[in-house]
């Protein structure tokens, strides 16, 4: 099992869903976790639960689509706990709708949350990591839709495709500094964020078409993130790791 004792890890969008599961799992492995979310109440609840279970966590509320907010958040975490070891860019805003219904407001909000926040997070992480550290970690959140087109996901697919491409660039750009940059592509994982767009019946139908014949679970994603942060993954850089039961591979 991965040992992340004392590692300072900041996770965006960690107030619920996959970010919440990642935060709780990494904390159980000894990491000091910054639970960041636009929703102050959910971020505080996740951090409180981690602490009650014997872990270390702190909550930060704010819109990380804002460069200043993300930089201020990372700076606060570094002041309190020391240089940052890892960044998990998990935040996103999810809307599925036909292309002709996409509004400027929706697209701006989705880009800010899911793509701009990756740029701002990486910048802030680089400013507040230990410059003498020989290792660093950034994990971005993409999706199978970046590889398999699905109707009504135009905005989300464009953003996740951009995140995948940016991950490749960062792997090459930051690798010489010892920073490994990878992305995960979770597929068909029921969470509160998807509840308004995919019904339980639809998830049941999805499971029938997944090679492993089940939907994903938040813990599947959390365990994969822990692996990527571990020494066992020491030579993995620039990878897009599908956590999808075979959705991308099988189409």
Tab-separated table of C-alpha atoms in Angstrom:
chain	number	residue	atom	x	y	z
A	1	UNK	CA	0.000	0.000	0.000
A	2	UNK	CA	1.239	3.504	-0.829
A	3	UNK	CA	2.731	5.462	2.055
A	4	UNK	CA	2.121	9.181	1.700
A	5	UNK	CA	2.987	10.115	5.283
A	6	UNK	CA	3.553	13.828	5.640
A	7	UNK	CA	3.037	14.626	1.955
A	8	UNK	CA	1.164	17.869	1.421
A	9	UNK	CA	-1.467	17.404	-1.263
A	10	UNK	CA	-3.914	20.016	-2.529
A	11	UNK	CA	-7.091	18.792	-4.252
A	12	UNK	CA	-9.444	21.094	-6.131
A	13	UNK	CA	-13.147	20.289	-6.228
A	14	UNK	CA	-12.789	18.057	-3.178
A	15	UNK	CA	-16.045	18.909	-1.444
A	16	UNK	CA	-17.924	15.957	-2.922
A	17	UNK	CA	-17.767	13.122	-5.424
A	18	UNK	CA	-14.422	11.952	-6.759
A	19	UNK	CA	-12.481	14.767	-5.103
A	20	UNK	CA	-13.986	13.867	-1.750
A	21	UNK	CA	-13.072	10.192	-2.165
A	22	UNK	CA	-9.525	11.086	-3.214
A	23	UNK	CA	-9.080	13.412	-0.232
A	24	UNK	CA	-10.277	10.813	2.261
A	25	UNK	CA	-8.162	8.027	0.775
A	26	UNK	CA	-4.948	10.047	0.583
A	27	UNK	CA	-5.461	11.232	4.153
A	28	UNK	CA	-5.862	7.603	5.259
A	29	UNK	CA	-2.408	6.967	3.777
A	30	UNK	CA	-0.864	9.765	5.821
A	31	UNK	CA	-1.086	12.748	3.477
A	32	UNK	CA	-1.870	16.235	4.740
A	33	UNK	CA	-4.776	17.189	2.506
A	34	UNK	CA	-6.054	20.612	1.451
A	35	UNK	CA	-9.745	20.135	0.663
A	36	UNK	CA	-10.604	22.930	-1.775
A	37	UNK	CA	-14.070	23.635	-3.134
A	38	UNK	CA	-16.258	26.511	-4.229
A	39	UNK	CA	-18.785	25.263	-1.653
A	40	UNK	CA	-17.471	26.178	1.786
A	41	UNK	CA	-19.846	23.877	3.672
A	42	UNK	CA	-18.960	20.705	1.764
A	43	UNK	CA	-15.216	21.409	1.932
A	44	UNK	CA	-15.434	21.931	5.685
A	45	UNK	CA	-17.479	18.758	6.139
A	46	UNK	CA	-14.971	16.612	4.250
A	47	UNK	CA	-12.028	18.059	6.177
A	48	UNK	CA	-13.847	17.576	9.496
A	49	UNK	CA	-14.596	13.942	8.670
A	50	UNK	CA	-10.958	13.285	7.777
A	51	UNK	CA	-9.813	14.823	11.051
A	52	UNK	CA	-12.382	12.841	13.050
A	53	UNK	CA	-10.948	9.670	11.479
A	54	UNK	CA	-7.436	10.574	12.617
A	55	UNK	CA	-6.188	12.216	9.428
A	56	UNK	CA	-4.856	15.671	8.676
A	57	UNK	CA	-6.875	18.053	6.537
A	58	UNK	CA	-7.731	21.704	6.114
A	59	UNK	CA	-10.583	23.221	4.120
A	60	UNK	CA	-10.343	26.170	1.746
A	61	UNK	CA	-13.339	27.718	0.030
A	62	UNK	CA	-13.176	29.705	-3.178
A	63	UNK	CA	-13.667	29.759	-6.931
A	64	UNK	CA	-10.445	28.236	-8.250
A	65	UNK	CA	-11.326	29.343	-11.758
A	66	UNK	CA	-9.935	32.683	-10.549
A	67	UNK	CA	-6.150	32.913	-10.811
A	68	UNK	CA	-5.854	35.096	-7.719
A	69	UNK	CA	-8.044	32.821	-5.616
A	70	UNK	CA	-6.068	29.697	-6.591
A	71	UNK	CA	-2.726	31.382	-5.923
A	72	UNK	CA	-3.950	32.708	-2.559
A	73	UNK	CA	-5.281	29.275	-1.588
A	74	UNK	CA	-2.033	27.465	-2.335
A	75	UNK	CA	-0.044	30.187	-0.579
A	76	UNK	CA	-2.192	29.802	2.546
A	77	UNK	CA	-1.726	26.023	2.544
A	78	UNK	CA	2.050	26.399	2.134
A	79	UNK	CA	2.261	28.945	4.943
A	80	UNK	CA	0.421	26.613	7.276
A	81	UNK	CA	2.043	23.277	6.372
A	82	UNK	CA	5.173	23.919	4.308
A	83	UNK	CA	6.036	23.377	0.631
A	84	UNK	CA	3.456	21.533	-1.465
A	85	UNK	CA	4.302	18.014	-2.671
A	86	UNK	CA	1.406	17.308	-5.016
A	87	UNK	CA	-1.485	18.945	-6.832
A	88	UNK	CA	-4.675	17.180	-7.935
A	89	UNK	CA	-6.620	19.233	-10.493
A	90	UNK	CA	-10.036	17.677	-10.004
A	91	UNK	CA	-12.393	20.672	-10.182
A	92	UNK	CA	-14.954	20.871	-12.968
A	93	UNK	CA	-18.431	22.158	-13.718
A	94	UNK	CA	-20.552	19.644	-15.576
A	95	UNK	CA	-23.313	20.432	-18.064
A	96	UNK	CA	-24.544	18.086	-20.786
A	97	UNK	CA	-26.669	19.701	-23.499
A	98	UNK	CA	-27.049	19.849	-27.284
A	99	UNK	CA	-24.511	22.087	-28.992
A	100	UNK	CA	-27.127	24.635	-30.059
A	101	UNK	CA	-28.145	25.149	-26.414
A	102	UNK	CA	-24.667	25.981	-25.087
A	103	UNK	CA	-24.673	29.559	-23.795
A	104	UNK	CA	-21.737	31.899	-23.354
A	105	UNK	CA	-22.343	31.926	-19.602
A	106	UNK	CA	-22.264	28.125	-19.335
A	107	UNK	CA	-19.194	27.771	-21.523
A	108	UNK	CA	-17.280	30.469	-19.641
A	109	UNK	CA	-18.095	28.829	-16.318
A	110	UNK	CA	-17.082	25.378	-17.551
A	111	UNK	CA	-13.803	26.618	-19.036
A	112	UNK	CA	-12.940	28.546	-15.882
A	113	UNK	CA	-13.622	25.611	-13.596
A	114	UNK	CA	-12.250	22.777	-15.721
A	115	UNK	CA	-9.413	24.337	-17.729
A	116	UNK	CA	-8.324	27.718	-16.409
A	117	UNK	CA	-8.103	26.241	-12.917
A	118	UNK	CA	-5.531	23.734	-14.198
A	119	UNK	CA	-3.285	26.559	-15.421
A	120	UNK	CA	-3.662	28.534	-12.194
A	121	UNK	CA	-3.150	25.463	-10.025
A	122	UNK	CA	0.051	24.468	-11.795
A	123	UNK	CA	1.396	28.014	-11.545
A	124	UNK	CA	0.631	28.197	-7.833
A	125	UNK	CA	2.047	24.738	-7.188
A	126	UNK	CA	5.329	25.646	-8.882
A	127	UNK	CA	5.550	28.797	-6.777
A	128	UNK	CA	5.041	26.911	-3.516
A	129	UNK	CA	6.837	23.595	-3.921
A	130	UNK	CA	10.255	22.948	-2.440
A	131	UNK	CA	12.670	24.125	-5.160
A	132	UNK	CA	15.226	21.614	-3.891
A	133	UNK	CA	12.840	18.652	-4.036
A	134	UNK	CA	13.842	15.996	-6.536
A	135	UNK	CA	10.236	14.855	-7.020
A	136	UNK	CA	6.894	16.499	-7.590
A	137	UNK	CA	3.454	15.394	-8.718
A	138	UNK	CA	0.587	16.886	-10.692
A	139	UNK	CA	-2.481	14.848	-11.613
A	140	UNK	CA	-5.100	16.293	-13.953
A	141	UNK	CA	-8.646	15.077	-14.465
A	142	UNK	CA	-9.642	14.263	-18.037
A	143	UNK	CA	-12.342	11.865	-19.244
A	144	UNK	CA	-13.095	9.066	-21.716
A	145	UNK	CA	-15.147	11.618	-23.674
A	146	UNK	CA	-11.844	13.132	-24.801
A	147	UNK	CA	-11.364	9.932	-26.831
A	148	UNK	CA	-14.895	8.726	-27.505
A	149	UNK	CA	-17.349	11.311	-28.778
A	150	UNK	CA	-20.719	11.288	-27.062
A	151	UNK	CA	-23.701	13.421	-28.048
A	152	UNK	CA	-24.520	16.460	-25.916
A	153	UNK	CA	-21.065	16.645	-24.295
A	154	UNK	CA	-19.488	19.213	-26.634
A	155	UNK	CA	-18.306	21.730	-24.043
A	156	UNK	CA	-17.204	19.093	-21.527
A	157	UNK	CA	-15.417	17.055	-24.205
A	158	UNK	CA	-13.565	20.098	-25.542
A	159	UNK	CA	-12.334	20.952	-22.058
A	160	UNK	CA	-11.280	17.413	-21.169
A	161	UNK	CA	-9.512	17.069	-24.516
A	162	UNK	CA	-7.637	20.281	-23.762
A	163	UNK	CA	-6.662	18.966	-20.324
A	164	UNK	CA	-5.303	15.784	-21.924
A	165	UNK	CA	-3.215	17.812	-24.392
A	166	UNK	CA	-1.987	20.155	-21.659
A	167	UNK	CA	-0.934	17.155	-19.573
A	168	UNK	CA	1.350	16.027	-22.397
A	169	UNK	CA	2.909	19.479	-22.638
A	170	UNK	CA	3.469	19.736	-18.900
A	171	UNK	CA	4.991	16.266	-18.703
A	172	UNK	CA	7.661	17.369	-21.150
A	173	UNK	CA	8.067	20.861	-19.736
A	174	UNK	CA	8.236	19.975	-16.048
A	175	UNK	CA	9.794	16.508	-16.252
A	176	UNK	CA	13.351	17.918	-16.183
A	177	UNK	CA	12.517	19.404	-12.777
A	178	UNK	CA	11.532	15.985	-11.456
A	179	UNK	CA	7.815	16.729	-11.618
A	180	UNK	CA	5.666	13.930	-13.001
A	181	UNK	CA	2.472	15.116	-14.676
A	182	UNK	CA	-0.219	12.567	-15.454
A	183	UNK	CA	-3.949	12.534	-16.091
A	184	UNK	CA	-6.743	10.200	-15.131
A	185	UNK	CA	-9.831	9.457	-17.209
A	186	UNK	CA	-12.546	8.103	-14.908
A	187	UNK	CA	-15.488	6.625	-16.770
A	188	UNK	CA	-19.078	6.002	-15.717
A	189	UNK	CA	-18.638	6.667	-12.003
A	190	UNK	CA	-21.902	7.737	-10.335
A	191	UNK	CA	-21.359	10.819	-8.158
A	192	UNK	CA	-23.527	13.699	-6.920
A	193	UNK	CA	-22.183	15.830	-9.800
A	194	UNK	CA	-23.591	13.455	-12.410
A	195	UNK	CA	-26.882	12.685	-10.670
A	196	UNK	CA	-28.716	15.465	-12.480
A	197	UNK	CA	-27.612	14.242	-15.899
A	198	UNK	CA	-27.492	10.445	-15.656
A	199	UNK	CA	-30.263	8.497	-13.927
A	200	UNK	CA	-29.820	5.276	-11.980
A	201	UNK	CA	-31.508	3.427	-14.845
A	202	UNK	CA	-29.090	4.947	-17.355
A	203	UNK	CA	-26.141	3.920	-15.218
A	204	UNK	CA	-27.538	0.415	-15.104
A	205	UNK	CA	-27.676	0.377	-18.894
A	206	UNK	CA	-24.157	1.775	-19.127
A	207	UNK	CA	-22.821	-1.032	-16.961
A	208	UNK	CA	-24.090	-3.604	-19.441
A	209	UNK	CA	-21.872	-2.107	-22.154
A	210	UNK	CA	-18.700	-1.806	-20.066
A	211	UNK	CA	-16.310	-4.752	-20.552
A	212	UNK	CA	-16.062	-5.310	-16.780
A	213	UNK	CA	-19.875	-5.137	-16.590
A	214	UNK	CA	-20.057	-2.635	-13.775
A	215	UNK	CA	-19.857	1.097	-13.221
A	216	UNK	CA	-16.875	2.615	-11.518
A	217	UNK	CA	-16.721	3.509	-7.853
A	218	UNK	CA	-15.103	6.592	-6.286
A	219	UNK	CA	-12.632	4.330	-4.492
A	220	UNK	CA	-11.433	2.982	-7.852
A	221	UNK	CA	-10.341	6.493	-8.745
A	222	UNK	CA	-8.920	7.296	-5.310
A	223	UNK	CA	-6.709	4.198	-5.281
A	224	UNK	CA	-5.383	5.000	-8.747
A	225	UNK	CA	-4.469	8.528	-7.693
A	226	UNK	CA	-2.614	7.156	-4.664
A	227	UNK	CA	-0.688	4.809	-6.964
A	228	UNK	CA	0.325	7.654	-9.286
A	229	UNK	CA	1.626	9.629	-6.321
A	230	UNK	CA	3.634	6.700	-5.019
A	231	UNK	CA	7.205	5.615	-5.711
A	232	UNK	CA	5.771	2.571	-7.494
A	233	UNK	CA	4.807	4.944	-10.321
A	234	UNK	CA	8.177	6.688	-10.351
A	235	UNK	CA	8.720	6.386	-14.138
A	236	UNK	CA	5.160	7.176	-15.215
A	237	UNK	CA	5.026	10.647	-16.743
A	238	UNK	CA	2.649	12.055	-19.335
A	239	UNK	CA	0.257	9.116	-19.078
A	240	UNK	CA	-3.489	9.202	-19.487
A	241	UNK	CA	-4.640	6.444	-17.159
A	242	UNK	CA	-8.136	5.199	-17.959
A	243	UNK	CA	-10.167	4.200	-14.915
A	244	UNK	CA	-13.151	3.095	-16.927
A	245	UNK	CA	-13.498	-0.670	-16.964
A	246	UNK	CA	-12.509	-0.707	-20.648
A	247	UNK	CA	-14.798	2.002	-22.081
A	248	UNK	CA	-12.100	3.722	-24.114
A	249	UNK	CA	-10.481	0.485	-25.258
A	250	UNK	CA	-13.713	-1.147	-26.368
A	251	UNK	CA	-15.541	1.918	-27.586
